[in-house]
CSV table of C-alpha atoms in Angstrom, one decimal:
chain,number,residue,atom,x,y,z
A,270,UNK,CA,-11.8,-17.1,108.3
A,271,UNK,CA,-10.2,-19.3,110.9
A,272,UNK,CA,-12.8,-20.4,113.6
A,273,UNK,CA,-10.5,-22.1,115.8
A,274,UNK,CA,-7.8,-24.4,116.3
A,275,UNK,CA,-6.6,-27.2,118.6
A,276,UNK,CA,-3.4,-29.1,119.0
A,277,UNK,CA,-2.3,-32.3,121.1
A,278,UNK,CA,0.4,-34.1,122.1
A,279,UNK,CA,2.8,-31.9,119.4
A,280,UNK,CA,6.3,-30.6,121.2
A,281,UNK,CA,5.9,-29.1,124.3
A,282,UNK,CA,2.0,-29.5,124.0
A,283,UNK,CA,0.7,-32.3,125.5
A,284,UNK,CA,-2.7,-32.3,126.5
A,285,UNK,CA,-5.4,-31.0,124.2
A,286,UNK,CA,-4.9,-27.0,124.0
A,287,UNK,CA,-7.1,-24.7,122.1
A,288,UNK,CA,-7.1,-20.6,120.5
A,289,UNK,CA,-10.5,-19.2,119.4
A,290,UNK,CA,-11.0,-17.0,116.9
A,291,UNK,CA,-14.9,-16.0,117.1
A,292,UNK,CA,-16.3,-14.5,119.7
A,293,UNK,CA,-20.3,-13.8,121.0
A,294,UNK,CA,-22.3,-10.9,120.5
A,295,UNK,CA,-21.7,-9.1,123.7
A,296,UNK,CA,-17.5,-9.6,123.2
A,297,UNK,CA,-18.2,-7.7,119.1
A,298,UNK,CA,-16.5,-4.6,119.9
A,299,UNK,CA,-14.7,-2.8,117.0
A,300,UNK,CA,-13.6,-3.2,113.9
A,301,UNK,CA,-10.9,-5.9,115.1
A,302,UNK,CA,-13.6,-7.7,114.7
A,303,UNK,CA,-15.7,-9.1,111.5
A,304,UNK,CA,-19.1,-10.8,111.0
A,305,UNK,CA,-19.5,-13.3,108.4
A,306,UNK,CA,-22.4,-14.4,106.2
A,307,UNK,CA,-23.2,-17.2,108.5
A,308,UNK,CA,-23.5,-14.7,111.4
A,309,UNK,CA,-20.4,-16.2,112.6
A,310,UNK,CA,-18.3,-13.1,114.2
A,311,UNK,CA,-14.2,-13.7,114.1
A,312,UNK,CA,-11.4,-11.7,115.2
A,313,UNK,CA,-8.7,-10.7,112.8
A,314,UNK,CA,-5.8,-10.4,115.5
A,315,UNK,CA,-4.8,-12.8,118.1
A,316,UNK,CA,-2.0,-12.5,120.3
A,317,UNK,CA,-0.2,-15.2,122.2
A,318,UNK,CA,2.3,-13.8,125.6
A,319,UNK,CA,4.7,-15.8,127.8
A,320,UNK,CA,7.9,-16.7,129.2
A,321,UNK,CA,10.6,-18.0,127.0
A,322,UNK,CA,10.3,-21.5,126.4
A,323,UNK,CA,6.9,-21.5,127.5
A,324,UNK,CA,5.5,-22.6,123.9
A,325,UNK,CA,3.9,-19.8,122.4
A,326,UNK,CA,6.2,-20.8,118.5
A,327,UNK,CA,5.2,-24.1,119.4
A,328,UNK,CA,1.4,-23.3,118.5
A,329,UNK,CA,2.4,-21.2,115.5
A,330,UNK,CA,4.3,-23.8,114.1
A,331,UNK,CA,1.0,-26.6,115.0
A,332,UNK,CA,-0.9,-24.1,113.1
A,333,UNK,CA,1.6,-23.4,110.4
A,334,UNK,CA,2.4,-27.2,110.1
A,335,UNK,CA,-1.0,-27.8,110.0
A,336,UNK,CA,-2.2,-25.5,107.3
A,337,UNK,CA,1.4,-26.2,104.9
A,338,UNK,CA,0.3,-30.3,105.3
A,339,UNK,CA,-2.9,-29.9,103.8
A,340,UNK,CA,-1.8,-27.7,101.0
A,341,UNK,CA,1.8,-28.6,100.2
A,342,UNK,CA,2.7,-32.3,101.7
A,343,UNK,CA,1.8,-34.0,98.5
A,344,UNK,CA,4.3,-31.8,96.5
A,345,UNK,CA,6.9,-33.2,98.3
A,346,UNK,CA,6.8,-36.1,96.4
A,347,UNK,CA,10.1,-38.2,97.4
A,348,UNK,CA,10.9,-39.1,100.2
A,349,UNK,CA,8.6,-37.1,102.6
A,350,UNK,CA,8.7,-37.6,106.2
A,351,UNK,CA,6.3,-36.4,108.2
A,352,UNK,CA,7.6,-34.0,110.5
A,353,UNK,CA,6.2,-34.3,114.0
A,354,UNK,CA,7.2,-34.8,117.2
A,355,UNK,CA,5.2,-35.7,120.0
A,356,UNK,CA,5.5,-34.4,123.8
A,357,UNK,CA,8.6,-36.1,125.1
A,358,UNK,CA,6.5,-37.3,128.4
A,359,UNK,CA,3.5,-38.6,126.3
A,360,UNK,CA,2.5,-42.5,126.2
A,361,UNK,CA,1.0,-42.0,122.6
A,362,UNK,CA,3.0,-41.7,119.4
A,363,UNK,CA,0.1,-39.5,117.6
A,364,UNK,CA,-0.2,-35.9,117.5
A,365,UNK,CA,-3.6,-34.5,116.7
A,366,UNK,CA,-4.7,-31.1,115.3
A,367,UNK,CA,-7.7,-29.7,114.6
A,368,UNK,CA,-9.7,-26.8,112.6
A,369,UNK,CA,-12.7,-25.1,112.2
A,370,UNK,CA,-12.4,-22.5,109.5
A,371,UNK,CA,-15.7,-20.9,107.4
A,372,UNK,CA,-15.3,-20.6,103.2
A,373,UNK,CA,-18.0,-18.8,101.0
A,374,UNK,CA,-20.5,-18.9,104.0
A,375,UNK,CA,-20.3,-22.6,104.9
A,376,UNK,CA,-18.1,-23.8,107.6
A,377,UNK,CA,-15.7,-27.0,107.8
A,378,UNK,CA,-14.1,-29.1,110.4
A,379,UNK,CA,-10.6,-30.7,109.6
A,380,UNK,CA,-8.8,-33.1,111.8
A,381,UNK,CA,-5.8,-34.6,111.5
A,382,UNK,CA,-3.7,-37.3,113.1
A,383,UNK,CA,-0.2,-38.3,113.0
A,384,UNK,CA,2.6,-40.5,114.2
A,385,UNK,CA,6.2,-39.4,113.2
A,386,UNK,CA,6.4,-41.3,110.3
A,387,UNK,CA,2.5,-41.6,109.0
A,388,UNK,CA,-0.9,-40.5,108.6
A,389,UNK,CA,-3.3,-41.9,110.9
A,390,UNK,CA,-6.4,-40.6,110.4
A,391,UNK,CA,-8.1,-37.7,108.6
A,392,UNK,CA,-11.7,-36.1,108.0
A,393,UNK,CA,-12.8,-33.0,106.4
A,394,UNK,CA,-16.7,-32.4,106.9
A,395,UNK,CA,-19.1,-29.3,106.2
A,396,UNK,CA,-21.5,-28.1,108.8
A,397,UNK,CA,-25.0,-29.3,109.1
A,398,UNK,CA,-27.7,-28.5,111.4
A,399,UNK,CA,-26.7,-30.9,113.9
A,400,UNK,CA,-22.2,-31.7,113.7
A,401,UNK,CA,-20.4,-31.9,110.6
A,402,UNK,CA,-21.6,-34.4,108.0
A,403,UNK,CA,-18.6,-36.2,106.2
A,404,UNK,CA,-17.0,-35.2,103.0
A,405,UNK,CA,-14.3,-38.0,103.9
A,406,UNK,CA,-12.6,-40.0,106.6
A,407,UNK,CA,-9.6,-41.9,106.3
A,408,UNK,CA,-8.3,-44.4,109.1
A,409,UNK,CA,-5.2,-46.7,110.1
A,410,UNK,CA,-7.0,-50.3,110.2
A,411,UNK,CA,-4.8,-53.0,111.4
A,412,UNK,CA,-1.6,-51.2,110.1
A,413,UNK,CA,-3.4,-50.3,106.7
A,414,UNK,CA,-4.9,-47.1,105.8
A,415,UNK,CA,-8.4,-47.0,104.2
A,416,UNK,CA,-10.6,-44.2,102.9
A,417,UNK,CA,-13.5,-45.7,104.5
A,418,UNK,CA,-15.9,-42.8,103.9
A,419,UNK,CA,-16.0,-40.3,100.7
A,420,UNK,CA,-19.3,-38.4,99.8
A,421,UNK,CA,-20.6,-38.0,96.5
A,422,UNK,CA,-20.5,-34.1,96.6
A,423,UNK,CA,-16.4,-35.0,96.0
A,424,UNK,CA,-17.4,-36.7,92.5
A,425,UNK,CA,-16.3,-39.8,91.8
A,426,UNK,CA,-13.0,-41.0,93.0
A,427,UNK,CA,-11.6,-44.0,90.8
A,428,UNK,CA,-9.3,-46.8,91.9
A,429,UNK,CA,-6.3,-45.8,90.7
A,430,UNK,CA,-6.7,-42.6,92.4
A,431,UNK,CA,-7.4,-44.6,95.5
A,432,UNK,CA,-4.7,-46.7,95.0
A,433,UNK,CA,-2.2,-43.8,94.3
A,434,UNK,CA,-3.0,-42.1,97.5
A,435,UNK,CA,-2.7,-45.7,99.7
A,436,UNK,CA,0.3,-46.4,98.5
A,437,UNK,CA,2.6,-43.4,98.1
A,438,UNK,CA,5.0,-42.0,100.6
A,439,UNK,CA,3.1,-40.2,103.7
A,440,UNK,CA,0.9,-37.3,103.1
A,441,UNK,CA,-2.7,-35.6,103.8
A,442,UNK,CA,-5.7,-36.8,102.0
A,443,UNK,CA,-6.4,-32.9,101.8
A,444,UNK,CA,-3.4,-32.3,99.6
A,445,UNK,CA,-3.5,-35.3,97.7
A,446,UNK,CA,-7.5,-34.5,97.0
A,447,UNK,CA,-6.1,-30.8,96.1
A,448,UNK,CA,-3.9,-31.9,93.5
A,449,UNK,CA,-6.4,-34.3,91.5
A,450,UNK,CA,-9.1,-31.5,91.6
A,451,UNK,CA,-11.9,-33.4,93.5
A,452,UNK,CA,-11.7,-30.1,96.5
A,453,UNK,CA,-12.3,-27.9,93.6
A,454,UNK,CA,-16.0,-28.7,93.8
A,455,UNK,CA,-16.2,-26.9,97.0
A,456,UNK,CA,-14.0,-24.2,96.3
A,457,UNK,CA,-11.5,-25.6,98.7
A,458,UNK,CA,-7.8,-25.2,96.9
A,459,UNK,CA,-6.1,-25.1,100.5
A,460,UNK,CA,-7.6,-24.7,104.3
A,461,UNK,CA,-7.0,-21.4,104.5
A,462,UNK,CA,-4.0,-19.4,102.6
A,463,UNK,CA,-0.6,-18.6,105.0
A,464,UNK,CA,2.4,-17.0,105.4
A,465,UNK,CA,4.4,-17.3,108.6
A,466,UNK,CA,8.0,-16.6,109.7
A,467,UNK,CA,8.1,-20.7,111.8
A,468,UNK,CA,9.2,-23.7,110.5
A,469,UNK,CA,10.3,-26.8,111.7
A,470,UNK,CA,13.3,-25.3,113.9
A,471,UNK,CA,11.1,-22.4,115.4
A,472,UNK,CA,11.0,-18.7,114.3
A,473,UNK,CA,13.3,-18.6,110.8
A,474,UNK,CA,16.1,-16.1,110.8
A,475,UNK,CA,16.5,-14.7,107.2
A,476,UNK,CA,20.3,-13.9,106.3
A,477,UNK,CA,20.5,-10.0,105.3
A,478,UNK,CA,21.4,-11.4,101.7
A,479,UNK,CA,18.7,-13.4,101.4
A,480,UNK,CA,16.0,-10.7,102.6
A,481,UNK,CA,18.0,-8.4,99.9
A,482,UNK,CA,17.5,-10.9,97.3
A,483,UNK,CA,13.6,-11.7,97.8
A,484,UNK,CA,12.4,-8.4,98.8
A,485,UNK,CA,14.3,-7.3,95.2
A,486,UNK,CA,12.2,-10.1,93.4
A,487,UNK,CA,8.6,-9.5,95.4
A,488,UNK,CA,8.7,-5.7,94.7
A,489,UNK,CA,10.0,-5.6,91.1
A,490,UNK,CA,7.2,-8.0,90.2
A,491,UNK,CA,4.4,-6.7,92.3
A,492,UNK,CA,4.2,-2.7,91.5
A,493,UNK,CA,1.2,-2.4,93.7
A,494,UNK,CA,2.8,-3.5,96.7
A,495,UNK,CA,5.9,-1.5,96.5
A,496,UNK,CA,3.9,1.3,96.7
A,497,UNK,CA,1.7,0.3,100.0
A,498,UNK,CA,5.0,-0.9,101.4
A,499,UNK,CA,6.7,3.4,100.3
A,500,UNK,CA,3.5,4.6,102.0
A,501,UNK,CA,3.6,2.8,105.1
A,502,UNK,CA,7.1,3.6,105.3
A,503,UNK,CA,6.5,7.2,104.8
A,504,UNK,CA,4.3,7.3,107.3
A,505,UNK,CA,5.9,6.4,110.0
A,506,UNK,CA,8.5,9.1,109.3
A,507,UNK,CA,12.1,7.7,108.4
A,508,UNK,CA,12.9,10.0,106.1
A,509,UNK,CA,12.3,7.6,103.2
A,510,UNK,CA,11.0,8.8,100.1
A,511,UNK,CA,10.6,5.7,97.9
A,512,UNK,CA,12.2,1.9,96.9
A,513,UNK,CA,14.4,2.3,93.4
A,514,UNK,CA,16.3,-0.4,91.8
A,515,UNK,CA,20.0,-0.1,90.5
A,516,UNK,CA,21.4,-2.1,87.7
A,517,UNK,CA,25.4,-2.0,87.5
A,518,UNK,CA,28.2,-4.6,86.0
A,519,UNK,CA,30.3,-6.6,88.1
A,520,UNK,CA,32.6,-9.4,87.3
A,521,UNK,CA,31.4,-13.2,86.5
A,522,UNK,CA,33.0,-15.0,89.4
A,523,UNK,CA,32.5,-18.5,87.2
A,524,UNK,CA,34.3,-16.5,84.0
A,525,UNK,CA,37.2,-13.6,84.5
A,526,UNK,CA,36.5,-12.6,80.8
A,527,UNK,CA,33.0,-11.8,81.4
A,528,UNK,CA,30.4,-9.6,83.2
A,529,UNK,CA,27.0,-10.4,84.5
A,530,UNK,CA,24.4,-7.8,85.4
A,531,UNK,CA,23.1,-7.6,88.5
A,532,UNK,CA,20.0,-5.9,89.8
A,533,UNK,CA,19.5,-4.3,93.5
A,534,UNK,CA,17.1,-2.9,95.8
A,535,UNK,CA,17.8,1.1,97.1
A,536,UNK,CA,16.1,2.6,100.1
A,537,UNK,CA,15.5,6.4,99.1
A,538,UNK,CA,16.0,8.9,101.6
A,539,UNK,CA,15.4,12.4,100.9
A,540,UNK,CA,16.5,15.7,103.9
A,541,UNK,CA,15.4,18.9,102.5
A,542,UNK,CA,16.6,19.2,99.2
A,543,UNK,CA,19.2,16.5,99.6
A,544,UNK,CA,18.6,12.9,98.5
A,545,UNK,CA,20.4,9.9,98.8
A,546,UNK,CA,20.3,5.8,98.4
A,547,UNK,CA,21.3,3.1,100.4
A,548,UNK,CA,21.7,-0.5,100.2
A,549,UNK,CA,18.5,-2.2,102.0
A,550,UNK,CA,21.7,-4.3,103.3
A,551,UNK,CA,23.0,-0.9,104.7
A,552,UNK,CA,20.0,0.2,106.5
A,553,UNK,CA,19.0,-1.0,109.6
A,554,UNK,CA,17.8,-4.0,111.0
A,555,UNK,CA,14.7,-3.0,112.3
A,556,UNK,CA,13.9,-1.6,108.1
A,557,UNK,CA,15.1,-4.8,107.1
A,558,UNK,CA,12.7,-6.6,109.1
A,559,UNK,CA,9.7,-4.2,108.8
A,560,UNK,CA,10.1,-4.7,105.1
A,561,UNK,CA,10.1,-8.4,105.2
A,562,UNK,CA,7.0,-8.3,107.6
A,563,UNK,CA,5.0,-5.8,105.2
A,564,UNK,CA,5.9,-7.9,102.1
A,565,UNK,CA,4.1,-11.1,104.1
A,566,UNK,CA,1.3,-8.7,104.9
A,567,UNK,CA,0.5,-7.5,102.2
A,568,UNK,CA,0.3,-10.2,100.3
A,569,UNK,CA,-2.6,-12.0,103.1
A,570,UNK,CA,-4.7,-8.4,102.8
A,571,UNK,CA,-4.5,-9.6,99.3
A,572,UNK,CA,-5.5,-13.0,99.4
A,573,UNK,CA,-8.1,-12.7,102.5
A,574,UNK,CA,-5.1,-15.4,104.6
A,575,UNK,CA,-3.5,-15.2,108.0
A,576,UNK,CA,-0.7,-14.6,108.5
A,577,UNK,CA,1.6,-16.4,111.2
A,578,UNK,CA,4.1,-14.5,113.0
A,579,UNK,CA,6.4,-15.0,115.6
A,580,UNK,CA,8.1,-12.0,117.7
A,581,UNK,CA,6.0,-9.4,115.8
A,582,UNK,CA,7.8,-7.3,117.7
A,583,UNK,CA,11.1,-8.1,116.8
A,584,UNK,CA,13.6,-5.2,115.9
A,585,UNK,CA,10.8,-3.1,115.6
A,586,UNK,CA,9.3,0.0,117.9
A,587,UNK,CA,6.1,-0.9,119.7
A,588,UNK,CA,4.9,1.9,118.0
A,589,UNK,CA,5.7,0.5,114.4
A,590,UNK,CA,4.2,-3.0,115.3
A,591,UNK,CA,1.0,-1.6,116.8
A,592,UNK,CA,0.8,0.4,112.8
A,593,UNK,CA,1.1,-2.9,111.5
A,594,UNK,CA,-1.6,-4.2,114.1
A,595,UNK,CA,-3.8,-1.5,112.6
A,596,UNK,CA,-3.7,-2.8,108.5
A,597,UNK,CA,-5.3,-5.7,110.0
A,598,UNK,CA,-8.1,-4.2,112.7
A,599,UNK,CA,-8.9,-1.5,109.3
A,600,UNK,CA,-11.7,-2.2,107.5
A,601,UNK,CA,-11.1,-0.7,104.8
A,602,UNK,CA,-7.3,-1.8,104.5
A,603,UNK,CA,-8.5,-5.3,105.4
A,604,UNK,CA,-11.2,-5.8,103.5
A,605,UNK,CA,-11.3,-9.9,102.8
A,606,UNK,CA,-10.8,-10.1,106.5
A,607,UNK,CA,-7.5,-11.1,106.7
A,608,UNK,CA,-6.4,-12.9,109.6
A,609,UNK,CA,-2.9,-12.2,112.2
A,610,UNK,CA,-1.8,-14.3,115.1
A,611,UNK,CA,1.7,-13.3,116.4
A,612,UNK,CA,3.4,-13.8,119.5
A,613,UNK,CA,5.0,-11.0,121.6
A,614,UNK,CA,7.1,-10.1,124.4
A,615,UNK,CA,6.0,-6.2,124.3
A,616,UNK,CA,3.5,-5.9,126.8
A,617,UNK,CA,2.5,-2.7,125.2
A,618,UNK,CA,0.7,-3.7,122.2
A,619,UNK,CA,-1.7,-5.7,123.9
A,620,UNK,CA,-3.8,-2.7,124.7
A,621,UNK,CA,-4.2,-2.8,121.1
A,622,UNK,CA,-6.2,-6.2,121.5
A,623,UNK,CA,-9.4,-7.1,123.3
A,624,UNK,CA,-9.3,-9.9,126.5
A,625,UNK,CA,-10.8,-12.4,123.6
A,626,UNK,CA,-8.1,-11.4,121.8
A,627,UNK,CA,-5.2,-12.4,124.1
A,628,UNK,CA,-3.8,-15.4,125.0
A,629,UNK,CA,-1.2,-16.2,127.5
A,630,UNK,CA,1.2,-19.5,127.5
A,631,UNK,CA,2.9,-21.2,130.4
A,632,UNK,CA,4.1,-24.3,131.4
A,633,UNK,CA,2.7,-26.4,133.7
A,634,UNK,CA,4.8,-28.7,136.2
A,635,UNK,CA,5.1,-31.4,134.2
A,636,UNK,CA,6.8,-29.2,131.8
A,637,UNK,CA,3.6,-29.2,129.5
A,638,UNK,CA,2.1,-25.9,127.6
A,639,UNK,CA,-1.2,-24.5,128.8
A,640,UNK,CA,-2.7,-22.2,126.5
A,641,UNK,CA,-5.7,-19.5,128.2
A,642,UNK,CA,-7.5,-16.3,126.6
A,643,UNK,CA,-7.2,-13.6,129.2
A,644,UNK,CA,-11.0,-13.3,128.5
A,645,UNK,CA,-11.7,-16.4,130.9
A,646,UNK,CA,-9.6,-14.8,133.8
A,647,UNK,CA,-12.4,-13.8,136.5
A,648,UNK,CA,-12.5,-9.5,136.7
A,649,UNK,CA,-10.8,-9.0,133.7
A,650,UNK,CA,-12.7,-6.3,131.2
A,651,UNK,CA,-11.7,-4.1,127.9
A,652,UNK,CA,-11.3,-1.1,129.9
A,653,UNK,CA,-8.4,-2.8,131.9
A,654,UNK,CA,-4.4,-1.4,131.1
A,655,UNK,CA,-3.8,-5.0,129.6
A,656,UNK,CA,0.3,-3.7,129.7
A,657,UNK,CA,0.6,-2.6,132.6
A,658,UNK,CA,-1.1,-5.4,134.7
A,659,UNK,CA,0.1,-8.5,132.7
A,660,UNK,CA,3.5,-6.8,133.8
A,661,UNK,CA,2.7,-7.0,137.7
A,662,UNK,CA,1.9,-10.5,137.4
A,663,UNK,CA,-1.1,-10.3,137.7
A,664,UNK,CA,-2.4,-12.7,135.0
A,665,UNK,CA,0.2,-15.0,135.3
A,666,UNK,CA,2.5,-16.6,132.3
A,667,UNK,CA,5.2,-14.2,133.4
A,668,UNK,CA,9.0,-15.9,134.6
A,669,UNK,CA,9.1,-17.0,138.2
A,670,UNK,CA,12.1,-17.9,140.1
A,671,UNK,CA,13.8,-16.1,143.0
A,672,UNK,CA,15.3,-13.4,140.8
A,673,UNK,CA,12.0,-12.1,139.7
């Protein structure tokens, strides 16, 4: 699971700001929470709540960017830029980003550094009794990077290896180290596995099509989860009664003469005795989305991931969102202790979280995010209506101005 994580100087965030996933013994509540083989004891939701524009996707995406560059940024393997931007009003080029996550029982610090155009520095390293004791380190020397510390425990890395990664065009050591198989030896394939709705522009916004399309391919391949996905729709009482898929004949658009066969996803809905199909184009929004978002889910229950998500709420009931809530706070739907961090603008739902669960965003004066868990405002406890006093004001990160 994720420990914690800490971004600086990356798009609105300038100075060093920080969400925390484990909590102490006394803050061990419920379920929402799970304890680890090292005693460590995590939450599996985390919510972030703000103003607009206060930079609540701008964590998700240093987190997303974060966990995608030490897994994929080597695949891109022509032409890669890195992609990060620094706080307009910041001095230094570099943006810095940090993790502390736990695998198998041991636990792992990973920091790294970037300018917009390269690596600058980078260090995984394992917890010992005292810090973290190097696996590797890489720094910019006088312009030139240099691996200038790799443990044994890694197995040997050869000079052309060494070579390969020095030269080639920007990317994490952690990636590079992930392709040749040396991170295999500690059963690290990838920090930690994701799925999230940010990018590089903010919260993604799927074309109707194109959630037609992939939610056709994910559920024809993947029986199981077309099931889970019919039974939470059930559930929450829409009158659906199952996914089926239609095959018909339509024209080749490429060749008049000939037909191509195409395959599409049906939404069930049975009244009574009556039953009929729609189009998952034809239904509306809010199942299109709630589809989507079970899809991602489902497949980080599987995997024992987090899943990033911004606007959990979006098109969706409170009601419906604070069911998905609940796949991740159930022990026995989560049982490899899944992880979710979403931002919302429904108030509601965070009576679903603990204080240490909750964070709220805001900017500052000089237009800079500040990132606090509602557990460090003084008077605040569990029993509190979260809802109905972040809505008064009364922990701040609300809008202000002299219509409000």
């Amino acid at each position: 699971m994720i420990i914690d994580f800490t971004v600086e100087n990356f798009l609105s965030i300038k100075q060093a700001q920080s969400i925390y996933f484990n909590v102490t013994d006394k803050d061990f509540l419920n379920d929402s929470t799970r304890e680890l083989l090292n005693n460590l004891k995590c939450n599996t939701i985390t919510t972030l709540i703000g103003n607009n524009a206060s930079g609540k996707t701008n964590m998700l995406r240093a987190l997303a960017f974060l966990l995608w560059s030490a897994k994929h940024s080597y695949e891109n393997k022509t032409g890669l830029t890195i992609d990060v931007a620094p706080h307009r009003l910041s001095s230094s080029p570099v943006s810095s980003f940090t993790i502390h996550f736990e695998k198998q029982g041991k636990e792992y610090e990973y920091i790294l550094k970037l300018s917009p155009k390269q690596l600058e520095y980078e260090f995984l390293g394992i917890k010992k009794v005292r810090g973290y004791s190097y696996l590797y380190e890489v720094k910019r020397q006088n312009g030139k990077l240099n691996i200038v510390k790799w443990s044994s425990i890694l197995g040997k890395l050869n000079q052309y290896d060494k070579e390969r990664f020095l030269n080639m065009h920007p990317c994490s050591f952690f990636s590079f180290l992930s392709s040749t198989g040396h991170l295999n030896r500690l059963g690290l394939n990838d920090l930690y596995a994701f799925k999230s709705n940010v990018g590089q522009i903010g919260k993604g916004i799927e074309h109707p099509i194109a959630i037609l399309v992939k939610e056709y391919t994910n559920l024809k391949k993947d029986e199981r989860k077309k099931q889970r996905i019919e039974q939470f729709l059930q559930e929450c009482d829409l009158a659906f009664s199952g996914f089926e898929f239609e095959e018909k004949t339509i024209p080749d658009p490429e060749n008049e003469n000939k037909e191509r066969k195409m395959v599409s996803l049906k939404v069930k809905h049975k009244v009574q005795n009556k039953e009929f199909s729609l189009s998952l184009l034809q239904e509306s929004n809010g199942t299109q989305h709630l589809v989507s978002l079970l899809d991602r889910v489902f497949s980080v229950l599987d995997t024992g991931g987090i899943l990033i998500w911004d606007e959990i709420e979006d098109s969706l009931h409170p009601y419906l969102a604070r069911k998905v809530l609940q796949l991740f706070t159930s022990k026995a739907l989560n049982r490899l202790n899944a992880q979710l961090i979403f931002t919302t603008h429904a108030p509601l739902l965070l009576d679903n979280c603990t204080k240490t669960q909750i964070y709220l965003v805001e900017k500052n004066a000089q237009l800079a995010s500040e990132v606090f868990c509602l557990a460090d405002v003084e008077g605040v406890r569990n029993t509190d209506n979260f809802a109905a006093k972040y809505l008064t004001g009364t922990y701040g990160a609300v809008p202000t101005g002299r219509w409000f």
